[in-house]
Coordinates of C-alpha atoms in Angstrom, one line a residue:
Chain A
M1 CA 10.4 -30.0 16.1
D2 CA 12.6 -32.4 18.2
L3 CA 15.6 -30.0 17.8
R4 CA 13.5 -27.1 19.2
K5 CA 12.4 -29.2 22.1
A6 CA 16.0 -30.3 22.8
E7 CA 17.1 -26.6 22.6
E8 CA 14.4 -25.7 25.1
K9 CA 15.5 -28.5 27.5
F10 CA 19.2 -27.6 27.1
F11 CA 18.7 -23.9 28.0
Q12 CA 16.4 -24.8 30.8
G13 CA 19.1 -27.1 32.1
L14 CA 21.7 -24.3 31.9
M15 CA 19.4 -22.0 33.9
I16 CA 18.8 -24.6 36.6
L17 CA 22.6 -25.4 36.7
A18 CA 23.4 -21.7 37.1
F19 CA 20.9 -21.3 39.9
M20 CA 22.2 -24.4 41.6
I21 CA 25.8 -23.2 41.5
I22 CA 24.8 -19.9 43.2
F23 CA 22.4 -21.5 45.7
V24 CA 24.9 -24.2 46.7
S25 CA 27.7 -21.7 47.1
L26 CA 25.6 -19.6 49.4
L27 CA 24.6 -22.7 51.3
L28 CA 28.2 -23.8 51.7
I29 CA 29.3 -20.4 52.9
L30 CA 26.5 -20.3 55.5
V31 CA 27.2 -23.9 56.6
D32 CA 30.9 -23.2 56.8
I33 CA 30.4 -20.1 59.0
V34 CA 27.9 -21.9 61.2
V35 CA 29.9 -25.1 61.7
K36 CA 33.2 -23.3 62.4
G37 CA 31.8 -20.3 64.2
L38 CA 29.2 -21.9 66.4
P39 CA 31.7 -23.6 68.9
A40 CA 33.3 -20.2 69.6
M41 CA 29.9 -18.5 69.8
N42 CA 28.8 -17.5 73.3
L43 CA 27.0 -14.7 75.0
A44 CA 30.3 -12.9 75.8
M45 CA 31.0 -12.6 72.0
V46 CA 28.1 -10.2 71.6
T47 CA 28.1 -8.5 75.0
Q48 CA 31.8 -7.8 75.7
A49 CA 34.8 -6.2 74.2
P50 CA 37.9 -8.4 73.8
K51 CA 40.2 -9.1 76.8
G52 CA 42.9 -11.4 78.2
G53 CA 45.5 -13.4 76.3
Y54 CA 46.5 -13.5 72.7
Y55 CA 46.3 -10.6 70.2
L56 CA 42.7 -9.6 69.8
G57 CA 41.6 -11.4 72.8
K58 CA 41.1 -15.0 74.0
E59 CA 38.1 -14.1 76.2
G60 CA 35.4 -11.5 75.9
G61 CA 33.9 -10.8 72.6
V62 CA 33.7 -8.6 69.6
L63 CA 31.1 -6.1 70.9
N64 CA 33.6 -3.3 70.0
A65 CA 33.5 -4.4 66.4
I66 CA 29.7 -4.9 66.3
V67 CA 29.1 -1.4 67.8
G68 CA 31.9 0.1 65.6
S69 CA 30.5 -1.4 62.4
L70 CA 26.9 -0.4 63.1
T71 CA 27.9 3.2 63.9
L72 CA 30.3 3.4 61.0
A73 CA 28.0 1.9 58.4
G74 CA 25.0 3.8 59.9
G75 CA 26.8 7.1 59.7
A76 CA 28.1 6.5 56.2
T77 CA 24.6 5.4 55.1
V78 CA 23.0 8.6 56.5
I79 CA 25.6 10.8 54.7
A80 CA 25.3 8.9 51.5
L81 CA 21.5 9.1 51.7
L82 CA 21.7 12.9 52.1
L83 CA 23.7 13.1 48.9
A84 CA 22.1 10.2 46.9
L85 CA 18.4 11.1 47.2
P86 CA 18.8 14.6 45.7
V87 CA 20.9 13.1 42.8
A88 CA 18.3 10.3 42.2
L89 CA 15.5 12.8 42.2
Y90 CA 17.4 15.2 39.9
L91 CA 18.0 12.3 37.4
N92 CA 14.3 11.3 37.4
V93 CA 12.3 14.5 37.9
Y94 CA 14.5 17.5 36.9
L95 CA 16.1 16.0 33.8
K96 CA 14.0 14.9 30.9
K97 CA 13.8 11.3 29.9
G98 CA 16.7 10.4 27.7
S99 CA 18.7 13.6 28.3
S100 CA 22.4 13.3 27.6
V101 CA 23.3 14.8 31.0
A102 CA 21.4 12.0 32.7
T103 CA 23.2 9.4 30.6
F104 CA 26.6 11.0 31.4
I105 CA 25.8 11.0 35.2
R106 CA 24.6 7.4 35.1
F107 CA 27.7 6.3 33.2
S108 CA 30.0 8.1 35.8
L109 CA 28.1 6.4 38.6
D110 CA 28.5 3.0 37.1
V111 CA 32.3 3.6 36.7
L112 CA 32.4 4.7 40.4
W113 CA 30.5 1.6 41.3
G114 CA 33.2 -0.5 39.7
V115 CA 36.1 1.2 41.5
P116 CA 37.6 -1.3 44.0
S117 CA 36.9 -0.4 47.7
I118 CA 40.6 -0.3 48.5
V119 CA 40.9 2.7 46.2
Y120 CA 38.2 4.4 48.2
G121 CA 40.2 3.6 51.3
A122 CA 43.3 5.0 49.8
F123 CA 41.5 8.1 48.6
G124 CA 39.8 8.6 51.9
F125 CA 43.2 8.3 53.5
T126 CA 44.7 11.1 51.3
I127 CA 41.7 13.3 52.3
M128 CA 42.4 12.5 55.9
L129 CA 46.0 13.4 55.6
F130 CA 45.1 16.6 54.0
F131 CA 42.9 17.6 56.9
G132 CA 45.4 16.2 59.4
L133 CA 43.1 13.5 60.6
R134 CA 44.3 10.1 61.7
A135 CA 42.6 6.7 61.4
S136 CA 39.2 7.4 63.1
L137 CA 35.5 6.7 63.0
L138 CA 35.1 10.0 61.0
G139 CA 37.7 8.8 58.4
G140 CA 35.9 5.5 58.1
I141 CA 32.5 7.1 57.7
I142 CA 33.8 9.3 54.9
A143 CA 35.5 6.5 53.0
V144 CA 32.5 4.1 53.3
A145 CA 30.1 6.9 52.4
L146 CA 32.1 7.5 49.2
L147 CA 32.1 3.7 48.5
I148 CA 28.3 3.3 48.9
F149 CA 27.2 6.6 47.4
P150 CA 27.2 5.4 43.7
I151 CA 25.6 2.1 44.7
M152 CA 22.8 3.9 46.5
I153 CA 22.0 6.3 43.7
R154 CA 22.0 3.7 41.0
A155 CA 19.7 1.4 43.1
M156 CA 17.3 4.3 43.8
D157 CA 17.5 5.4 40.2
E158 CA 16.6 2.0 38.8
S159 CA 13.5 1.9 41.0
L160 CA 12.5 5.6 40.3
K161 CA 12.9 5.0 36.6
M162 CA 10.1 2.5 36.8
I163 CA 7.6 5.2 37.8
P164 CA 5.3 5.9 34.9
Q165 CA 5.7 9.1 33.0
E166 CA 1.9 9.7 33.3
L167 CA 2.3 10.2 37.1
L168 CA 4.8 13.0 36.4
E169 CA 2.5 14.5 33.8
T170 CA -0.5 14.4 36.0
S171 CA 1.4 16.0 38.8
Y172 CA 2.7 18.8 36.6
S173 CA -0.8 19.3 35.1
L174 CA -2.0 20.2 38.6
G175 CA 0.5 23.0 38.8
S176 CA 3.1 21.3 41.0
T177 CA 6.7 22.5 41.0
R178 CA 9.4 19.9 40.4
L179 CA 10.2 20.0 44.1
E180 CA 6.6 19.2 45.1
I181 CA 6.5 16.4 42.6
S182 CA 9.8 15.0 44.0
L183 CA 8.9 15.1 47.6
K184 CA 5.1 14.5 47.6
V185 CA 4.6 12.2 44.7
I186 CA 7.9 10.5 43.6
V187 CA 9.2 9.8 47.1
R188 CA 5.9 8.3 48.1
Q189 CA 5.5 6.2 45.0
G190 CA 9.2 5.1 45.1
L191 CA 9.5 4.7 48.9
S192 CA 10.0 1.0 48.9
G193 CA 12.6 1.2 46.2
I194 CA 14.4 4.0 48.1
L195 CA 14.4 1.9 51.3
T196 CA 15.7 -1.1 49.4
A197 CA 18.5 1.1 48.0
I198 CA 19.4 2.3 51.5
L199 CA 19.6 -1.3 52.6
I200 CA 21.7 -2.5 49.7
A201 CA 24.1 0.4 50.4
F202 CA 24.2 -0.3 54.2
G203 CA 24.8 -4.0 53.6
R204 CA 27.7 -3.2 51.2
G205 CA 29.1 -0.7 53.7
I206 CA 29.0 -2.8 56.8
G207 CA 30.6 -5.7 55.0
D208 CA 33.5 -3.9 53.4
A209 CA 37.0 -4.3 54.9
A210 CA 39.4 -2.7 52.5
S211 CA 37.9 0.8 52.6
V212 CA 38.1 1.0 56.4
L213 CA 41.6 -0.6 56.7
F214 CA 43.5 2.7 56.6
T215 CA 40.7 5.0 57.4
A216 CA 39.0 3.7 60.5
G217 CA 41.9 1.7 62.0
F218 CA 41.1 -0.7 64.8
S219 CA 40.6 -0.5 68.6
D220 CA 40.0 -3.1 71.3
Y221 CA 37.5 -0.9 73.2
I222 CA 34.0 0.5 72.4
S223 CA 34.3 4.1 71.2
F224 CA 31.9 6.6 69.7
N225 CA 34.5 9.3 69.4
L226 CA 34.5 10.6 65.8
L227 CA 38.3 11.3 66.0
R228 CA 39.4 8.0 67.6
P229 CA 40.0 4.7 65.8
V230 CA 37.1 2.3 65.7
A231 CA 36.9 -1.5 65.4
T232 CA 34.8 -3.0 62.6
L233 CA 33.6 -6.6 62.0
P234 CA 35.2 -7.2 58.6
L235 CA 38.6 -6.1 60.0
A236 CA 38.0 -8.1 63.2
I237 CA 37.4 -11.2 61.0
F238 CA 40.5 -10.3 58.8
F239 CA 42.8 -9.9 61.8
Q240 CA 41.5 -12.9 63.7
L241 CA 41.8 -15.1 60.6
G242 CA 45.4 -14.0 60.2
T243 CA 46.6 -15.2 63.6
P244 CA 48.2 -18.6 64.1
F245 CA 46.0 -19.5 67.1
P246 CA 43.1 -21.8 66.4
E247 CA 41.0 -20.3 69.3
V248 CA 41.2 -16.9 67.7
R249 CA 40.6 -18.2 64.2
S250 CA 37.4 -19.9 65.3
R251 CA 36.4 -16.5 66.8
A252 CA 36.7 -15.1 63.3
Y253 CA 34.0 -17.5 62.1
A254 CA 31.8 -16.5 65.0
S255 CA 32.3 -12.9 64.0
S256 CA 31.3 -13.7 60.4
L257 CA 28.2 -15.4 61.7
I258 CA 27.4 -12.2 63.7
L259 CA 27.9 -10.0 60.6
T260 CA 25.8 -12.3 58.5
V261 CA 23.0 -12.3 61.1
I262 CA 23.0 -8.5 61.3
I263 CA 22.6 -8.3 57.5
I264 CA 19.8 -10.9 57.4
V265 CA 17.9 -9.1 60.2
I266 CA 18.2 -5.8 58.4
S267 CA 17.0 -7.3 55.1
V268 CA 14.0 -8.9 56.7
A269 CA 13.1 -5.8 58.6
T270 CA 13.3 -3.7 55.4
R271 CA 11.1 -6.2 53.6
L272 CA 8.5 -5.9 56.3
L273 CA 8.8 -2.1 56.4
T274 CA 8.4 -1.7 52.6
K275 CA 5.3 -3.8 52.6
K276 CA 3.8 -1.3 55.0
F277 CA 4.8 1.6 52.9
R278 CA 3.4 0.1 49.7
H279 CA -0.1 0.8 50.9
Y280 CA -0.8 3.9 48.7
V281 CA 1.4 2.9 45.8
I282 CA -0.2 3.0 42.3
K283 CA 0.4 -0.2 40.5
Chain B
M1 CA -19.7 32.6 16.2
T2 CA -20.7 35.4 18.5
C3 CA -19.1 34.0 21.7
K4 CA -15.8 35.0 23.3
T5 CA -12.5 33.4 22.5
H6 CA -10.7 31.8 25.4
I7 CA -7.6 30.2 23.8
C8 CA -6.2 31.9 20.8
V9 CA -3.6 29.9 18.8
R10 CA -1.5 31.9 16.3
N11 CA 0.8 30.2 13.8
L12 CA 1.8 27.4 16.1
D13 CA 4.5 25.1 14.9
V14 CA 5.7 22.2 17.0
Y15 CA 8.7 20.0 16.3
Y16 CA 9.9 16.8 18.0
G17 CA 13.5 16.8 16.9
K18 CA 13.4 17.0 13.1
E19 CA 9.9 15.9 12.8
Q20 CA 7.2 18.5 12.6
A21 CA 4.2 17.5 14.7
L22 CA 2.0 20.6 14.2
K23 CA 2.1 22.9 11.1
N24 CA 1.1 26.5 11.3
I25 CA -2.0 26.1 13.5
T26 CA -4.2 29.2 13.8
V27 CA -7.5 28.9 15.6
N28 CA -9.7 30.5 18.3
I29 CA -11.1 28.2 20.9
P30 CA -14.5 29.6 22.3
E31 CA -15.1 30.2 25.9
K32 CA -17.5 28.0 27.9
K33 CA -18.2 25.7 25.0
I34 CA -17.0 22.2 24.3
T35 CA -14.4 22.1 21.6
V36 CA -13.6 18.7 20.2
I37 CA -10.4 17.9 18.4
I38 CA -10.8 15.0 16.0
G39 CA -8.5 13.3 13.5
P40 CA -6.7 10.0 13.0
S41 CA -4.1 8.7 15.4
G42 CA -0.7 10.4 15.4
C43 CA -2.1 13.5 13.7
G44 CA -1.1 15.9 16.5
K45 CA -4.3 16.1 18.5
T46 CA -2.6 15.3 21.8
T47 CA 0.3 17.5 21.0
L48 CA -2.0 20.5 20.4
L49 CA -3.8 19.8 23.7
K50 CA -0.6 19.4 25.7
S51 CA 0.8 22.6 24.3
F52 CA -2.1 24.4 26.0
N53 CA -0.7 23.5 29.5
R54 CA 2.9 23.2 28.2
L55 CA 3.1 19.5 29.1
I56 CA 4.9 19.1 25.7
D57 CA 7.9 20.7 27.5
L58 CA 8.5 17.3 29.2
T59 CA 9.4 15.7 25.9
D60 CA 13.1 15.8 25.1
G61 CA 14.0 17.7 21.9
V62 CA 10.7 19.6 21.6
R63 CA 10.7 23.0 19.9
Y64 CA 7.8 25.4 19.2
T65 CA 7.2 28.7 17.5
G66 CA 4.0 30.9 17.4
E67 CA 1.7 32.1 20.1
I68 CA -1.0 30.7 22.3
L69 CA -2.9 33.5 24.0
V70 CA -4.8 32.7 27.1
D71 CA -6.4 35.7 28.8
N72 CA -4.2 37.9 26.6
E73 CA -1.0 36.2 27.9
N74 CA 1.3 34.3 25.5
I75 CA 1.7 31.0 27.4
L76 CA 4.5 29.9 25.0
D77 CA 6.7 32.8 26.4
P78 CA 9.7 31.1 28.0
K79 CA 9.4 33.6 31.0
I80 CA 5.9 32.6 31.9
E81 CA 5.1 31.0 35.3
L82 CA 4.3 27.5 34.3
T83 CA 2.6 26.5 37.6
A84 CA 0.1 29.3 37.1
I85 CA -0.6 28.2 33.5
R86 CA -1.2 24.7 34.6
K87 CA -3.3 25.7 37.5
K88 CA -5.7 27.3 35.0
M89 CA -6.0 24.0 33.1
G90 CA -7.4 20.8 34.5
L91 CA -6.2 17.8 32.6
L92 CA -8.0 14.5 32.3
S93 CA -5.7 12.0 30.7
Q94 CA -6.3 8.8 28.6
R95 CA -5.8 6.4 31.5
P96 CA -6.8 7.5 35.0
C97 CA -3.7 8.3 36.9
P98 CA -4.4 8.7 40.7
L99 CA -1.5 9.9 42.9
P100 CA 0.0 7.4 45.3
M101 CA -2.1 8.6 48.3
S102 CA -5.6 8.3 49.8
I103 CA -8.8 9.3 47.9
Y104 CA -9.1 12.4 50.1
D105 CA -5.4 13.5 49.6
N106 CA -5.8 13.0 45.9
V107 CA -8.4 15.7 45.7
A108 CA -6.8 17.9 48.4
Y109 CA -3.4 17.7 46.7
G110 CA -4.0 20.6 44.3
P111 CA -5.6 23.0 46.8
R112 CA -2.8 22.1 49.3
I113 CA 0.1 23.0 47.0
H114 CA -1.7 26.2 46.0
G115 CA -1.8 27.3 49.6
I116 CA -4.9 26.1 51.3
K117 CA -4.0 24.7 54.7
K118 CA -7.1 24.7 56.9
K119 CA -8.6 21.3 57.4
K120 CA -12.2 22.5 57.4
Q121 CA -11.8 24.3 54.1
L122 CA -10.0 21.3 52.5
D123 CA -12.8 19.0 53.8
S124 CA -15.5 21.1 52.1
I125 CA -13.4 21.4 48.8
V126 CA -13.0 17.6 48.7
E127 CA -16.7 17.0 49.4
Y128 CA -17.8 19.6 46.8
H129 CA -15.7 18.3 44.0
L130 CA -16.3 14.7 44.7
K131 CA -20.1 15.5 44.5
E132 CA -19.5 17.5 41.4
V133 CA -18.2 14.4 39.6
G134 CA -20.8 12.1 41.2
L135 CA -18.3 10.1 43.3
W136 CA -19.1 11.3 46.8
E137 CA -21.8 8.6 47.6
E138 CA -19.4 5.9 46.6
V139 CA -16.4 7.0 48.6
E140 CA -17.8 9.0 51.4
K141 CA -17.1 6.2 53.9
R142 CA -13.6 5.4 52.7
L143 CA -11.9 8.6 52.0
K144 CA -8.7 7.4 53.8
E145 CA -8.3 4.4 51.5
P146 CA -5.7 4.3 48.8
A147 CA -7.0 5.7 45.5
S148 CA -5.7 2.6 43.8
M149 CA -8.5 0.6 45.4
L150 CA -11.1 2.2 43.3
S151 CA -12.3 0.8 40.0
V152 CA -10.9 2.3 36.8
G153 CA -14.1 4.3 36.1
Q154 CA -14.1 5.6 39.7
Q155 CA -10.4 6.5 39.4
Q156 CA -11.1 8.6 36.3
R157 CA -13.9 10.5 38.1
L158 CA -11.5 10.9 41.0
C159 CA -8.9 12.4 38.7
F160 CA -11.6 14.6 37.3
A161 CA -12.5 15.9 40.8
R162 CA -8.8 16.3 41.5
G163 CA -8.4 18.5 38.4
L164 CA -11.5 20.6 39.2
A165 CA -10.3 21.1 42.8
V166 CA -7.5 23.4 41.6
E167 CA -10.3 25.6 40.2
P168 CA -9.2 25.7 36.6
E169 CA -10.8 27.9 33.9
I170 CA -10.2 25.3 31.2
I171 CA -10.6 21.5 31.2
L172 CA -8.5 19.5 28.8
G173 CA -9.5 16.0 28.1
D174 CA -7.1 13.7 26.2
E175 CA -9.3 10.8 25.0
P176 CA -10.6 10.8 28.6
T177 CA -13.0 7.8 28.1
S178 CA -10.7 5.5 26.0
A179 CA -9.9 3.3 29.0
L180 CA -13.4 3.2 30.4
D181 CA -16.4 0.9 30.1
P182 CA -19.5 2.3 28.3
M183 CA -21.3 3.3 31.6
S184 CA -18.3 5.1 33.0
S185 CA -17.7 6.8 29.7
K186 CA -21.3 8.0 29.6
R187 CA -21.0 9.5 33.1
I188 CA -17.8 11.4 32.1
E189 CA -19.6 12.7 28.9
E190 CA -22.6 13.8 31.0
K191 CA -20.3 15.7 33.3
F192 CA -18.7 17.5 30.4
L193 CA -22.0 18.6 29.1
E194 CA -23.1 19.7 32.6
L195 CA -19.8 21.6 33.3
K196 CA -19.6 23.6 30.0
S197 CA -21.6 26.4 31.5
K198 CA -18.7 27.0 34.0
Y199 CA -15.6 25.9 32.1
T200 CA -14.1 26.1 28.6
I201 CA -13.6 22.4 27.7
V202 CA -11.3 21.0 25.0
V203 CA -11.5 17.3 24.3
V204 CA -9.4 15.1 22.1
T205 CA -11.2 12.1 20.7
H206 CA -11.0 9.6 17.9
I207 CA -14.5 8.5 18.4
L208 CA -16.7 10.3 15.9
R209 CA -19.9 9.6 17.7
Q210 CA -18.6 10.9 20.9
A211 CA -17.5 14.0 19.1
K212 CA -21.0 14.5 17.8
R213 CA -22.5 14.1 21.2
L214 CA -20.2 16.6 22.9
A215 CA -19.1 19.2 20.4
D216 CA -20.1 22.8 20.1
Y217 CA -17.0 23.6 18.0
V218 CA -14.8 21.1 16.1
L219 CA -11.2 21.1 15.0
F220 CA -10.2 18.5 12.4
L221 CA -6.5 17.7 12.3
Y222 CA -4.8 15.6 9.7
F223 CA -1.1 14.9 9.9
G224 CA -0.2 18.0 11.8
E225 CA -2.4 20.4 9.8
L226 CA -5.6 22.0 10.8
I227 CA -7.8 21.0 7.8
E228 CA -11.0 22.5 9.0
H229 CA -12.6 24.1 12.0
G230 CA -16.0 25.5 12.8
P231 CA -19.2 25.1 14.7
A232 CA -20.2 21.4 15.2
A233 CA -23.3 21.6 12.9
Q234 CA -21.3 22.9 10.0
I235 CA -18.4 20.5 10.3
F236 CA -20.6 17.4 10.8
E237 CA -23.3 18.2 8.3
N238 CA -21.7 20.4 5.7
P239 CA -17.9 20.1 5.8
Q240 CA -16.1 22.3 3.2
Q241 CA -13.0 20.2 2.7
E242 CA -12.8 16.9 0.9
L243 CA -10.6 15.4 3.6
T244 CA -13.1 16.2 6.3
R245 CA -15.9 14.6 4.3
E246 CA -13.9 11.5 3.8
Y247 CA -13.0 11.3 7.4
M248 CA -16.7 11.7 8.4
K249 CA -17.7 8.9 6.1
G250 CA -15.0 6.7 7.5
I251 CA -13.1 6.5 4.2
I252 CA -9.9 7.6 6.0
S253 CA -9.3 7.0 9.6

């Protein structure tokens, strides 16, 4: 009896330890960013493009990278969504449960998920060369869309899988086509899961540096031109950290702080949004 | 029996993978009567019911041979228009399964997908069918609320109304009262008895007393085989087969 109790305590201890390691790491990262970034943080950081002195600017801010990251990740998320939603619906409505085709598709997507983002960058780069494009917003959007595509599908898939089979049967029994079931029933029931998947993919896309390194390039001005290079926050952080000047390095932490805040704001907004959309969901 | 046949099953075999779920079923299901399928759990009652609206197609690895004729059309024909078959059959499943939308939209869902667009027409369809299942008074003031807010018994009646709103000819009930409290079960049973003048009704149940209350015609299935079928009075009072007698007495279940 005592041994069983000790076992129980031991594993409970392990769980708490694991949680603490993760929680403290997260806390340390946040504290580090805030402590080092806050001194360099000012209104100009988020309202101006870089200017004056040093490489990447001594004055001004990183508005070019903020705007660039939002447009790039936003564009990539829209493109990935247009491809991911049909695939997720195909897996869950058009294919039968346990079909071998579905298993194969899911396996392929998991492999794609594991491919390092620099590989997507390199792959995007070859595609760009093939079409004669140079480093540009468009190139970055394509590379990031490829990167987040498998993540988005698998996240949607995991939530759509939870939809009870009876809901499908009921909808079929009323004489629905598979398209009607997909769009009128499954998308409604799974809306919060779909939104979460979009958010996860967007967060992954906006934070990734390697995939945009060759494909999007960098610029020190704000640009929405699809065929011109565009600045992104992860690369701004990467370049700023790489300089020997302490002033510029502290700006890297301020940029990290901005990127983190963007992701937190989007997460919270999505949570609130999904709550609203759960109104009709069948539990 | 002198009445017309509505569903005509001929030599139906159904397999799930290597396992045979139904063995050479041949039976005529009478029109505008309540036919009850009885038998122990796992004997193929639900499989037979779901082959009528081809919901068995959703199971991976299912195969079937034979014929099921509805209005002289073999619905097992691979070329058949499935949505049309299913529109003919309203299904009431074991547990109520409302769609993730409002009470109104649940009932209007079927008519909408089958082409009715006008708000006025939809309004009257929704009202008519909610009244038909005796739910109208309870939900009249909250049609826009999510269907999930209703009690389980109300949800099952909502599902019933939703099924009737596509104007089926046949109602299929798959142990439709098994998740309900006695009062709600009673209401559903009463509706079946009321509606049999307009619809052909096929109900699966494992509750013998319910079968006796509802049935005009009875099918007794035992491990995939149709042991006996006939008018309710004959099956319940004077069964011909030993197995049927034992089942009625509760020796096997």
